[in-house]
Amino acid sequence: MKKEIKVADLDYPINLGETKTPNLEEWFCKCDVIQNMFESGKASVVEIEQDSGFVKRVVTSLSDEQKKLCKKSSLCGPLIEKMQTGAYAYNLDDNEEDNIQAAFHDGSYLPYEGKHRACCAKNFLSPDCTICVKDITKY
């Protein structure tokens, strides 16, 4: 089901790649900017243990220098520009794989697919901006 939510109600993604390992660098294995943050010791990682025992590991608070790298990235740069100019289309009916799919969990939406898009929204859009997500029932 397509749902409009505020960016503030979307969690930072718990990973930007596929891995089951507790090694934090590997949790974010497909993002060169976050890899650079780990290598330089500038990663701001928050671990949140929830009542369910589920642990969220999120990278937040990108510096201006890191945001410049995101904007230069071939993966995220064009996406950020489209989001900031209002040109990004959340076409959930036709291309669900390319959009943000999120599950409502503990009062906010946890990204399941479209994690790079969620990261871009969290770091480059105002918390009051409205975005569309496909609301999935379980993560």
Coordinates of C-alpha atoms in Angstrom, one line a residue:
M1 CA 0.0 0.0 0.0
K2 CA 1.4 3.4 -1.0
K3 CA 1.6 5.8 1.9
E4 CA 2.8 9.4 2.3
I5 CA 4.9 10.0 5.3
K6 CA 7.2 12.8 6.6
V7 CA 10.9 12.2 6.3
A8 CA 11.1 12.5 10.1
D9 CA 9.0 9.3 10.4
L10 CA 11.4 7.3 8.2
D11 CA 14.3 5.6 10.0
Y12 CA 17.8 5.7 8.8
P13 CA 18.4 2.4 7.0
I14 CA 20.1 -0.3 9.2
N15 CA 22.4 -1.2 6.3
L16 CA 23.2 -0.3 2.7
G17 CA 24.0 -3.7 1.4
E18 CA 23.4 -7.4 2.1
T19 CA 25.1 -9.1 5.0
K20 CA 24.3 -11.0 8.1
T21 CA 27.6 -10.2 9.9
P22 CA 27.9 -8.1 13.0
N23 CA 31.0 -6.3 11.4
L24 CA 29.7 -2.7 11.1
E25 CA 31.8 -2.0 8.0
E26 CA 30.2 -4.9 6.2
W27 CA 26.7 -3.7 7.3
F28 CA 27.2 -0.8 4.9
C29 CA 29.2 -2.7 2.3
K30 CA 27.8 -1.1 -0.8
C31 CA 28.3 2.6 0.2
D32 CA 31.7 4.1 -0.6
V33 CA 31.0 7.2 1.4
I34 CA 30.2 5.3 4.6
Q35 CA 33.2 3.0 4.0
N36 CA 35.3 6.2 3.8
M37 CA 33.7 7.3 7.1
F38 CA 34.7 4.0 8.8
E39 CA 38.3 4.2 7.4
S40 CA 38.7 7.8 8.6
G41 CA 37.2 7.1 12.0
K42 CA 34.4 9.7 11.2
A43 CA 31.5 7.2 11.2
S44 CA 28.7 8.2 13.6
V45 CA 27.1 4.8 14.4
V46 CA 24.1 4.5 16.7
E47 CA 23.0 1.1 18.0
I48 CA 19.5 1.0 19.3
E49 CA 18.3 -2.2 21.0
Q50 CA 14.6 -2.5 21.1
D51 CA 12.1 -4.4 23.2
S52 CA 11.9 -7.1 20.6
G53 CA 15.6 -7.7 20.9
F54 CA 16.1 -6.3 17.4
V55 CA 19.2 -4.1 17.2
K56 CA 19.3 -1.2 14.7
R57 CA 22.7 -0.1 13.6
V58 CA 22.3 3.2 11.8
V59 CA 24.8 5.7 10.4
T60 CA 23.6 9.3 11.0
S61 CA 24.9 12.8 10.9
L62 CA 27.0 13.0 7.7
S63 CA 29.4 15.9 7.7
D64 CA 29.4 18.5 4.9
E65 CA 32.5 16.8 3.5
Q66 CA 30.8 13.4 3.4
K67 CA 27.6 14.9 1.9
K68 CA 29.8 16.3 -0.9
L69 CA 31.0 12.8 -1.6
C70 CA 27.4 11.5 -1.7
K71 CA 26.5 14.2 -4.2
K72 CA 29.4 13.2 -6.4
S73 CA 28.5 9.5 -6.2
S74 CA 27.3 7.9 -9.4
L75 CA 24.7 6.0 -7.4
C76 CA 23.3 8.7 -5.1
G77 CA 24.3 12.0 -6.8
P78 CA 21.5 12.0 -9.4
L79 CA 19.0 10.7 -6.9
I80 CA 19.8 13.5 -4.4
E81 CA 19.4 16.1 -7.2
K82 CA 16.1 14.7 -8.2
M83 CA 14.8 14.6 -4.6
Q84 CA 15.9 18.1 -3.9
T85 CA 14.4 19.5 -7.0
G86 CA 11.1 17.6 -6.7
A87 CA 11.8 15.6 -9.9
Y88 CA 12.0 12.2 -8.2
A89 CA 8.9 10.2 -8.9
Y90 CA 7.7 7.6 -6.4
N91 CA 6.0 5.4 -8.9
L92 CA 5.2 2.6 -6.6
D93 CA 2.7 1.0 -9.0
D94 CA 5.0 0.5 -11.9
N95 CA 8.4 0.1 -10.4
E96 CA 8.2 -1.1 -6.8
E97 CA 11.8 -2.3 -6.8
D98 CA 13.2 1.2 -7.3
N99 CA 11.3 2.8 -4.5
I100 CA 11.3 2.9 -0.7
Q101 CA 9.6 -0.1 0.9
A102 CA 9.3 0.3 4.7
A103 CA 7.7 -1.5 7.6
F104 CA 6.1 0.4 10.5
H105 CA 8.0 -0.7 13.6
D106 CA 8.1 1.0 17.0
G107 CA 6.6 4.2 15.9
S108 CA 8.5 4.8 12.7
Y109 CA 9.1 3.3 9.2
L110 CA 12.1 1.0 8.8
P111 CA 13.4 0.8 5.2
Y112 CA 13.5 -2.7 3.8
E113 CA 14.1 -1.9 0.1
G114 CA 15.4 1.4 -1.3
K115 CA 17.8 1.9 1.5
H116 CA 20.1 4.3 -0.4
R117 CA 17.0 6.3 -1.3
A118 CA 16.0 6.4 2.4
C119 CA 19.5 7.5 3.3
C120 CA 19.4 10.3 0.7
A121 CA 16.0 11.4 2.0
K122 CA 17.1 11.4 5.6
N123 CA 20.4 13.3 4.9
F124 CA 19.3 15.7 2.1
L125 CA 15.6 16.6 2.7
S126 CA 14.0 18.5 5.5
P127 CA 12.4 16.3 8.2
D128 CA 9.0 18.0 7.3
C129 CA 9.2 16.9 3.6
T130 CA 6.7 14.3 2.5
I131 CA 7.8 11.2 0.7
C132 CA 6.0 8.2 -0.5
V133 CA 6.8 4.7 0.7
K134 CA 5.3 1.3 0.0
D135 CA 4.0 0.3 3.4
I136 CA 4.9 -3.4 3.9
T137 CA 3.4 -5.4 6.7
K138 CA 6.4 -7.2 8.0
Y139 CA 10.2 -6.7 7.7

